[in-house]
Short mmCIF file of C-alpha atoms in Angstrom, two decimals:
data_model
loop_
_atom_site.label_atom_id
_atom_site.label_comp_id
_atom_site.label_asym_id
_atom_site.label_seq_id
_atom_site.Cartn_x
_atom_site.Cartn_y
_atom_site.Cartn_z
CA UNK N 1324 0.00 0.00 0.00
CA UNK N 1325 1.20 3.47 -0.78
CA UNK N 1326 -0.32 6.93 -0.25
CA UNK N 1327 0.30 9.49 -3.00
CA UNK N 1328 -0.63 13.06 -2.05
CA UNK N 1329 -2.39 14.53 -5.12
CA UNK N 1330 -3.65 17.76 -3.55
CA UNK N 1331 -1.26 20.09 -5.38
CA UNK N 1332 -1.95 18.31 -8.67
CA UNK N 1333 -5.72 18.76 -8.27
CA UNK N 1334 -5.24 22.38 -7.24
CA UNK N 1335 -3.14 22.96 -10.38
CA UNK N 1336 -5.89 21.48 -12.55
CA UNK N 1337 -8.40 23.80 -10.84
CA UNK N 1338 -6.19 26.80 -11.62
CA UNK N 1339 -6.49 25.98 -15.33
CA UNK N 1340 -10.29 25.94 -15.10
CA UNK N 1341 -12.49 29.06 -15.20
CA UNK N 1342 -14.75 27.60 -12.48
CA UNK N 1343 -14.80 29.76 -9.35
CA UNK N 1344 -17.70 28.17 -7.42
CA UNK N 1345 -18.61 24.53 -7.86
CA UNK N 1346 -17.29 21.06 -7.40
CA UNK N 1347 -14.37 18.93 -8.51
CA UNK N 1348 -14.77 15.18 -8.81
CA UNK N 1349 -11.61 13.07 -8.64
CA UNK N 1350 -12.24 9.51 -9.76
CA UNK N 1351 -9.94 6.53 -9.71
CA UNK N 1352 -10.45 4.49 -12.88
CA UNK N 1353 -9.19 1.39 -11.08
CA UNK N 1354 -10.62 -1.34 -8.87
CA UNK N 1355 -7.57 -1.59 -6.59
CA UNK N 1356 -6.72 2.09 -6.09
CA UNK N 1357 -8.78 4.49 -3.95
CA UNK N 1358 -9.11 8.24 -3.57
CA UNK N 1359 -8.95 9.20 0.08
CA UNK N 1360 -9.08 12.45 2.04
CA UNK N 1361 -7.24 12.59 5.34
CA UNK N 1362 -4.18 14.06 7.06
CA UNK N 1363 -0.72 13.77 5.52
CA UNK N 1364 1.11 12.82 8.69
CA UNK N 1365 3.48 9.94 7.91
CA UNK N 1366 2.87 8.03 11.12
CA UNK N 1367 -0.92 8.06 10.84
CA UNK N 1368 -0.58 6.78 7.27
CA UNK N 1369 1.34 3.82 8.70
CA UNK N 1370 -1.44 3.31 11.26
CA UNK N 1371 -3.99 3.28 8.43
CA UNK N 1372 -2.01 0.68 6.48
CA UNK N 1373 -1.95 -1.56 9.55
CA UNK N 1374 -5.72 -1.28 10.07
CA UNK N 1375 -6.46 -1.81 6.36
CA UNK N 1376 -4.19 -4.85 6.27
CA UNK N 1377 -6.09 -6.32 9.23
CA UNK N 1378 -9.45 -5.93 7.45
CA UNK N 1379 -8.36 -7.96 4.42
CA UNK N 1380 -4.89 -9.46 4.94
CA UNK N 1381 -2.74 -10.26 1.94
CA UNK N 1382 -1.78 -13.52 3.66
CA UNK N 1383 -5.36 -14.87 3.56
CA UNK N 1384 -6.76 -17.07 0.81
CA UNK N 1385 -8.98 -15.39 -1.75
CA UNK N 1386 -11.02 -17.20 -4.39
CA UNK N 1387 -10.03 -14.42 -6.82
CA UNK N 1388 -6.42 -15.63 -6.50
CA UNK N 1389 -7.17 -19.26 -7.25
CA UNK N 1390 -6.31 -19.50 -10.94
CA UNK N 1391 -7.16 -23.23 -10.95
CA UNK N 1392 -10.87 -22.40 -10.67
CA UNK N 1393 -11.16 -18.80 -11.89
CA UNK N 1394 -12.25 -18.27 -15.49
CA UNK N 1395 -13.48 -14.64 -15.68
CA UNK N 1396 -11.36 -11.55 -16.47
CA UNK N 1397 -8.13 -13.54 -16.68
CA UNK N 1398 -5.21 -11.73 -18.35
CA UNK N 1399 -1.72 -12.80 -19.34
CA UNK N 1400 -0.26 -11.19 -16.28
CA UNK N 1401 -2.75 -11.74 -13.48
CA UNK N 1402 -1.88 -10.46 -9.99
CA UNK N 1403 -2.95 -12.31 -6.87
CA UNK N 1404 -4.72 -9.21 -5.60
CA UNK N 1405 -7.91 -10.47 -3.98
CA UNK N 1406 -6.88 -8.64 -0.81
CA UNK N 1407 -6.58 -5.38 -2.78
CA UNK N 1408 -10.14 -5.65 -4.09
CA UNK N 1409 -11.44 -6.52 -0.63
CA UNK N 1410 -9.73 -3.48 0.87
CA UNK N 1411 -11.03 -1.31 -1.98
CA UNK N 1412 -14.70 -1.89 -1.20
CA UNK N 1413 -14.21 -0.08 2.11
CA UNK N 1414 -12.55 2.96 0.53
CA UNK N 1415 -13.87 5.64 -1.84
CA UNK N 1416 -13.27 5.06 -5.54
CA UNK N 1417 -13.75 8.79 -6.01
CA UNK N 1418 -13.90 11.97 -4.02
CA UNK N 1419 -15.96 15.09 -4.54
CA UNK N 1420 -14.65 18.37 -3.13
CA UNK N 1421 -16.29 21.77 -3.03
CA UNK N 1422 -14.59 24.58 -4.96
CA UNK N 1423 -14.77 28.10 -3.51
CA UNK N 1424 -13.11 31.12 -5.15
CA UNK N 1425 -11.36 28.77 -7.55
CA UNK N 1426 -9.71 26.72 -4.78
CA UNK N 1427 -10.38 23.40 -3.07
CA UNK N 1428 -12.47 24.05 0.04
CA UNK N 1429 -10.23 21.92 2.22
CA UNK N 1430 -10.04 21.95 5.99
CA UNK N 1431 -6.74 22.66 7.71
CA UNK N 1432 -5.53 19.06 7.79
CA UNK N 1433 -7.27 17.67 4.72
CA UNK N 1434 -5.19 16.32 1.84
CA UNK N 1435 -6.27 14.23 -1.15
CA UNK N 1436 -4.51 10.91 -1.71
CA UNK N 1437 -4.43 8.27 -4.35
CA UNK N 1438 -4.11 5.12 -2.26
CA UNK N 1439 -2.45 2.24 -4.09
CA UNK N 1440 -3.83 -1.07 -2.79
CA UNK N 1441 -2.04 -3.34 -5.26
CA UNK N 1442 1.60 -3.47 -6.39
CA UNK N 1443 3.03 -0.16 -7.64
CA UNK N 1444 1.81 0.61 -11.16
CA UNK N 1445 0.79 3.54 -13.31
CA UNK N 1446 -2.63 4.88 -12.35
CA UNK N 1447 -5.07 7.24 -14.04
CA UNK N 1448 -7.33 9.73 -12.26
CA UNK N 1449 -10.33 11.18 -14.11
CA UNK N 1450 -10.94 14.75 -12.89
CA UNK N 1451 -14.11 16.74 -13.67
CA UNK N 1452 -14.61 20.38 -12.66
CA UNK N 1453 -18.13 21.84 -12.74
CA UNK N 1454 -19.62 25.13 -11.68
CA UNK N 1455 -19.77 28.79 -12.58
CA UNK O 645 -25.83 -10.22 0.27
CA UNK O 646 -26.20 -9.92 -3.47
CA UNK O 647 -24.37 -7.87 -6.10
CA UNK O 648 -26.51 -6.51 -8.96
CA UNK O 649 -24.48 -5.10 -11.88
CA UNK O 650 -26.26 -1.86 -12.89
CA UNK O 651 -23.66 -0.53 -15.32
CA UNK O 652 -25.66 -1.14 -18.49
CA UNK O 653 -28.77 0.35 -16.89
CA UNK O 654 -26.90 3.53 -15.94
CA UNK O 655 -25.33 3.71 -19.39
CA UNK O 656 -28.81 3.40 -20.96
CA UNK O 657 -30.08 6.29 -18.79
CA UNK O 658 -27.08 8.36 -19.92
CA UNK O 659 -27.92 7.65 -23.56
CA UNK O 660 -31.33 9.26 -23.02
CA UNK O 661 -29.72 12.42 -21.64
CA UNK O 662 -28.30 15.23 -23.78
CA UNK O 663 -25.34 15.59 -21.39
CA UNK O 664 -22.00 14.92 -23.10
CA UNK O 665 -19.54 16.12 -20.43
CA UNK O 666 -20.41 16.08 -16.77
CA UNK O 667 -21.31 13.75 -13.95
CA UNK O 668 -23.86 11.13 -13.10
CA UNK O 669 -24.83 10.53 -9.48
CA UNK O 670 -26.33 7.14 -8.61
CA UNK O 671 -27.90 7.16 -5.18
CA UNK O 672 -29.40 4.32 -3.21
CA UNK O 673 -32.53 5.51 -1.40
CA UNK O 674 -32.08 2.79 1.21
CA UNK O 675 -30.16 2.30 4.44
CA UNK O 676 -29.30 -1.35 3.82
CA UNK O 677 -28.34 -1.26 0.12
CA UNK O 678 -25.10 0.29 -1.18
CA UNK O 679 -23.79 1.47 -4.55
CA UNK O 680 -20.34 0.04 -5.17
CA UNK O 681 -17.80 0.24 -7.97
CA UNK O 682 -15.48 -2.72 -8.46
CA UNK O 683 -14.75 -5.65 -10.74
CA UNK O 684 -17.49 -8.07 -11.83
CA UNK O 685 -15.52 -11.25 -11.30
CA UNK O 686 -17.78 -13.76 -9.54
CA UNK O 687 -15.07 -15.14 -7.24
CA UNK O 688 -13.93 -11.76 -5.97
CA UNK O 689 -17.55 -10.90 -5.22
CA UNK O 690 -17.64 -14.00 -3.01
CA UNK O 691 -14.41 -12.84 -1.33
CA UNK O 692 -16.02 -9.47 -0.65
CA UNK O 693 -19.10 -11.06 0.90
CA UNK O 694 -16.86 -13.05 3.24
CA UNK O 695 -14.92 -9.96 4.36
CA UNK O 696 -18.11 -7.89 4.77
CA UNK O 697 -19.73 -10.67 6.81
CA UNK O 698 -16.70 -10.71 9.12
CA UNK O 699 -16.95 -6.95 9.76
CA UNK O 700 -20.54 -7.18 10.99
CA UNK O 701 -21.70 -10.79 11.21
CA UNK O 702 -25.39 -11.59 10.95
CA UNK O 703 -24.94 -14.07 13.81
CA UNK O 704 -24.00 -11.35 16.31
CA UNK O 705 -26.43 -9.59 18.61
CA UNK O 706 -27.54 -6.11 17.60
CA UNK O 707 -29.57 -3.75 19.77
CA UNK O 708 -31.49 -2.77 16.61
CA UNK O 709 -32.84 -6.35 16.50
CA UNK O 710 -34.05 -6.42 20.09
CA UNK O 711 -37.74 -5.65 19.67
CA UNK O 712 -38.29 -5.97 23.44
CA UNK O 713 -36.46 -2.67 23.98
CA UNK O 714 -36.65 -0.90 20.63
CA UNK O 715 -39.35 1.74 20.19
CA UNK O 716 -38.23 3.90 17.24
CA UNK O 717 -39.04 3.29 13.54
CA UNK O 718 -40.89 0.05 14.24
CA UNK O 719 -43.06 -1.22 11.39
CA UNK O 720 -45.48 -4.11 11.07
CA UNK O 721 -42.91 -6.21 9.32
CA UNK O 722 -39.60 -5.42 10.96
CA UNK O 723 -36.50 -7.30 9.79
CA UNK O 724 -33.69 -8.25 12.16
CA UNK O 725 -31.20 -6.38 10.00
CA UNK O 726 -28.83 -4.68 12.44
CA UNK O 727 -25.96 -6.40 10.65
CA UNK O 728 -27.10 -4.90 7.32
CA UNK O 729 -27.02 -1.36 8.72
CA UNK O 730 -23.62 -1.97 10.29
CA UNK O 731 -22.22 -3.21 6.99
CA UNK O 732 -23.81 -0.27 5.16
CA UNK O 733 -21.87 2.39 7.07
CA UNK O 734 -18.66 1.07 5.51
CA UNK O 735 -20.02 1.19 1.96
CA UNK O 736 -21.05 4.09 -0.29
CA UNK O 737 -24.75 4.98 -0.28
CA UNK O 738 -24.14 6.64 -3.63
CA UNK O 739 -21.58 6.83 -6.37
CA UNK O 740 -20.58 9.71 -8.60
CA UNK O 741 -19.06 8.90 -12.00
CA UNK O 742 -17.59 11.24 -14.57
CA UNK O 743 -19.31 11.41 -17.97
CA UNK O 744 -17.13 11.93 -21.05
CA UNK O 745 -18.53 12.06 -24.60
CA UNK O 746 -21.89 10.90 -23.24
CA UNK O 747 -20.48 7.74 -21.65
CA UNK O 748 -19.44 6.63 -18.18
CA UNK O 749 -15.72 7.30 -17.77
CA UNK O 750 -15.06 3.83 -16.38
CA UNK O 751 -11.75 2.08 -16.14
CA UNK O 752 -11.27 -1.29 -17.82
CA UNK O 753 -12.47 -3.38 -14.86
CA UNK O 754 -14.89 -0.98 -13.23
CA UNK O 755 -18.54 -1.91 -12.96
CA UNK O 756 -21.31 -0.31 -10.90
CA UNK O 757 -23.22 -2.52 -8.48
CA UNK O 758 -26.24 -2.22 -6.29
CA UNK O 759 -25.18 -4.26 -3.27
CA UNK O 760 -28.10 -5.73 -1.33
CA UNK O 761 -27.16 -6.04 2.35
CA UNK O 762 -30.56 -7.17 3.61
CA UNK O 763 -32.97 -9.85 2.36
CA UNK O 764 -33.86 -9.61 -1.34
CA UNK O 765 -36.40 -6.85 -1.95
CA UNK O 766 -37.30 -4.22 -4.52
CA UNK O 767 -34.86 -1.30 -4.45
CA UNK O 768 -34.94 2.18 -5.96
CA UNK O 769 -31.93 4.06 -7.32
CA UNK O 770 -32.15 7.83 -7.79
CA UNK O 771 -30.03 8.86 -10.78
CA UNK O 772 -29.10 12.47 -11.58
CA UNK O 773 -27.18 13.52 -14.73
CA UNK O 774 -25.60 16.98 -14.84
CA UNK O 775 -23.34 18.75 -17.30
CA UNK O 776 -23.26 20.28 -20.73
CA UNK S 964 -18.29 8.97 18.87
CA UNK S 965 -21.45 10.96 18.41
CA UNK S 966 -24.04 11.10 15.61
CA UNK S 967 -25.52 14.52 14.84
CA UNK S 968 -28.57 14.43 12.56
CA UNK S 969 -28.09 17.31 10.08
CA UNK S 970 -30.94 16.47 7.71
CA UNK S 971 -33.20 19.39 8.71
CA UNK S 972 -30.25 21.80 8.55
CA UNK S 973 -29.39 20.70 5.00
CA UNK S 974 -33.04 20.86 3.97
CA UNK S 975 -33.22 24.43 5.35
CA UNK S 976 -30.14 25.41 3.30
CA UNK S 977 -31.80 23.91 0.22
CA UNK S 978 -34.94 25.97 0.84
CA UNK S 979 -32.83 29.14 0.59
CA UNK S 980 -31.45 28.06 -2.79
CA UNK S 981 -33.27 28.54 -6.10
CA UNK S 982 -32.12 25.09 -7.27
CA UNK S 983 -35.06 22.77 -7.97
CA UNK S 984 -33.29 19.86 -9.73
CA UNK S 985 -29.67 19.03 -9.06
CA UNK S 986 -27.34 17.93 -6.32
CA UNK S 987 -26.22 19.01 -2.89
CA UNK S 988 -22.74 18.14 -1.67
CA UNK S 989 -22.18 18.10 2.09
CA UNK S 990 -18.49 17.99 2.93
CA UNK S 991 -16.80 17.63 6.28
CA UNK S 992 -13.75 19.88 6.42
CA UNK S 993 -12.18 17.62 9.04
CA UNK S 994 -10.09 14.46 9.11
CA UNK S 995 -11.80 12.94 12.16
CA UNK S 996 -15.45 13.71 11.40
CA UNK S 997 -17.48 11.95 8.71
CA UNK S 998 -20.74 12.57 6.84
CA UNK S 999 -22.90 9.48 6.91
CA UNK S 1000 -26.33 8.55 5.58
CA UNK S 1001 -28.30 5.92 7.47
CA UNK S 1002 -31.29 5.44 9.75
CA UNK S 1003 -31.79 7.56 12.86
CA UNK S 1004 -32.78 4.76 15.19
CA UNK S 1005 -30.91 5.22 18.47
CA UNK S 1006 -30.16 1.52 19.02
CA UNK S 1007 -28.68 0.96 15.57
CA UNK S 1008 -26.46 4.00 16.11
CA UNK S 1009 -25.14 2.24 19.23
CA UNK S 1010 -24.56 -0.91 17.16
CA UNK S 1011 -22.59 1.14 14.64
CA UNK S 1012 -20.41 2.67 17.35
CA UNK S 1013 -19.57 -0.81 18.62
CA UNK S 1014 -18.61 -2.07 15.16
CA UNK S 1015 -16.58 1.07 14.39
CA UNK S 1016 -14.77 0.80 17.73
CA UNK S 1017 -13.84 -2.79 16.91
CA UNK S 1018 -12.32 -1.80 13.55
CA UNK S 1019 -9.90 0.70 15.12
CA UNK S 1020 -10.10 0.57 18.93
CA UNK S 1021 -9.15 3.64 20.95
CA UNK S 1022 -7.31 1.32 23.35
CA UNK S 1023 -4.79 0.23 20.70
CA UNK S 1024 -1.40 1.84 20.14
CA UNK S 1025 -1.12 4.22 17.19
CA UNK S 1026 2.12 5.70 15.90
CA UNK S 1027 0.21 8.97 15.39
CA UNK S 1028 -0.21 9.16 19.18
CA UNK S 1029 3.47 8.65 19.99
CA UNK S 1030 4.63 12.22 20.54
CA UNK S 1031 8.17 11.00 21.36
CA UNK S 1032 8.72 10.13 17.67
CA UNK S 1033 6.17 12.23 15.79
CA UNK S 1034 7.37 15.50 14.27
CA UNK S 1035 4.79 16.39 11.59
CA UNK S 1036 1.62 18.50 12.12
CA UNK S 1037 2.20 18.87 15.86
CA UNK S 1038 0.15 21.58 17.55
CA UNK S 1039 0.10 22.98 21.07
CA UNK S 1040 -2.90 20.92 21.97
CA UNK S 1041 -2.48 17.61 20.22
CA UNK S 1042 -5.11 14.90 20.76
CA UNK S 1043 -4.22 11.21 20.87
CA UNK S 1044 -6.67 10.52 18.06
CA UNK S 1045 -4.95 7.93 15.86
CA UNK S 1046 -8.02 5.72 16.30
CA UNK S 1047 -10.26 8.56 15.00
CA UNK S 1048 -8.23 8.90 11.80
CA UNK S 1049 -8.22 5.13 11.30
CA UNK S 1050 -12.00 4.98 11.69
CA UNK S 1051 -12.36 7.97 9.34
CA UNK S 1052 -10.78 6.24 6.34
CA UNK S 1053 -13.69 3.77 6.31
CA UNK S 1054 -16.36 6.48 6.36
CA UNK S 1055 -17.34 9.15 3.82
CA UNK S 1056 -15.76 12.57 4.29
CA UNK S 1057 -18.61 13.95 2.23
CA UNK S 1058 -21.99 12.97 0.90
CA UNK S 1059 -23.72 13.88 -2.32
CA UNK S 1060 -27.51 13.80 -2.41
CA UNK S 1061 -29.86 14.29 -5.34
CA UNK S 1062 -32.23 17.27 -5.18
CA UNK S 1063 -35.70 16.86 -6.73
CA UNK S 1064 -38.34 19.61 -6.67
CA UNK S 1065 -36.14 21.58 -4.29
CA UNK S 1066 -35.95 18.81 -1.69
CA UNK S 1067 -33.46 16.12 -0.71
CA UNK S 1068 -34.32 12.93 -2.60
CA UNK S 1069 -34.09 10.79 0.52
CA UNK S 1070 -35.52 7.35 1.01
CA UNK S 1071 -37.97 6.69 3.84
CA UNK S 1072 -35.34 5.86 6.47
CA UNK S 1073 -32.41 7.94 5.22
CA UNK S 1074 -31.04 10.70 7.42
CA UNK S 1075 -27.78 12.65 7.06
CA UNK S 1076 -25.40 12.63 10.02
CA UNK S 1077 -22.23 14.37 10.98
CA UNK S 1078 -20.38 11.60 12.80
CA UNK S 1079 -17.88 12.86 15.36
CA UNK S 1080 -14.98 10.40 15.65
CA UNK S 1081 -12.83 12.47 18.01
CA UNK S 1082 -13.69 14.31 21.26
CA UNK S 1083 -16.63 16.73 21.00
CA UNK S 1084 -15.61 19.94 19.27
CA UNK S 1085 -16.99 22.56 16.90
CA UNK S 1086 -17.18 21.28 13.32
CA UNK S 1087 -17.70 22.96 9.98
CA UNK S 1088 -19.62 21.49 7.04
CA UNK S 1089 -19.11 22.95 3.56
CA UNK S 1090 -22.37 22.69 1.60
CA UNK S 1091 -22.62 23.26 -2.17
CA UNK S 1092 -25.91 23.25 -4.10
CA UNK S 1093 -25.81 22.94 -7.89
CA UNK S 1094 -28.45 22.54 -10.54
CA UNK S 1095 -31.25 24.37 -12.30
#
C-alpha cells in the first residue's frame, strides 16, 4: 500500500479551469486504487495501512487468487490481488470536493490521496470540474 | 448479500440524456443497500461477501434487532437487520461517476453494483445527470 | 463517537437556494469527522459505534499518538486521536444527495449525520448546491 498526495496536482488542474464556485470530482479508474481524504502525517498513514491490512490481509486465501478455478477476467499477467479488491470496497473510488473562489475548500488538515492497494503501477485519475 | 451489476442500466439512462460532459450521481434511497464500484468477477464478489460478513456478522447480537427494547421506527414487518445497517456504514450509499462524450468514464475493470445487504427486496436508485 | 442528525439543517439550506433539480454536496472539512447517511434509530447508532470501535479501537497503540517520535503536524494541543483517523478512512468525508423539486431525494429511512470520531468539538460542514 502506498499513499500518494495529489492535492497540489488537483489544485493545479483547478487553476487551469475558469470555475470559481462549484465542485471537482476526482475519480480513480481502477478497482484496486482508492481516492482518500485525510491528514498527511506519515505516522498516521502507517497506522492506516496496519488497520487496512487487518481488514483484508494479503496472507489470507482469496477465491479471486485461485487461478485453478477462476475463469473470468483472466489476463496474461494476473496479480494475486484479492486482498486489494477486498480493501477497496471499504474505501472511496472517487472523491468530490467543493470549490470556492477557484480553490479546493479543504479543511486545515485535509489532503487528497491516491491510495495504491495493489503493487506499484501507473494509475489514471479522471478529474471533472463543474460550476460557474 | 447480493451484487446486482447496474452498469448497463446507468449507461442506458445516460444515452437518453443530452449531457455529453459532466457527472452522473447514482444514489441508493435505502439504508441497507449500497452502490459500489469494483470488478465483476464472480469469485472476488464472493471474497467481498466473506470480508463484509466478518466486519458485521449476521450471527451477532444487535440492539437494533431487540424488539423488546426498541421503540423507534418500528413497522409491522420489521427485519432483524442490524448487521445490514452496520455493513452499510462502511459502503457508499451513492456513487458519482464522470461522464465523457456521453459515456461513463469507467476504467477497464470498473462496474457499478447495487449491493443488497438485507434480504432480497425491490430497491430504488435515484439517478441524476448533470453537465453540458 | 457521536451522531448529529443534520438532515433538517441541510433541507433548510436547500430551501434558501433557487435550485429545484440538481445535487447538494455536504463535505466535512475535518479528518476525524465523517458525513454518513443511514437510519436515525438510536439503538442501531449504538450498534454502529460498537462495530466502528472494533475496527480501530481507541485502546490500541497508534504511531500517530506517539509524541516521542512524531514530528509532523504537531500543535500545542495535540489529541491522541490515531483511532479517530483510522476509523475515518472507512467512512465518507462527504456525501452527495440528489435534489428533486427543491428537496433532498431521501428514502424513507435515510437521514444525514455528521459523525464525530474524536472528542466533542466545533465542526464545519461545507455545503454546495448545484443545478437548475
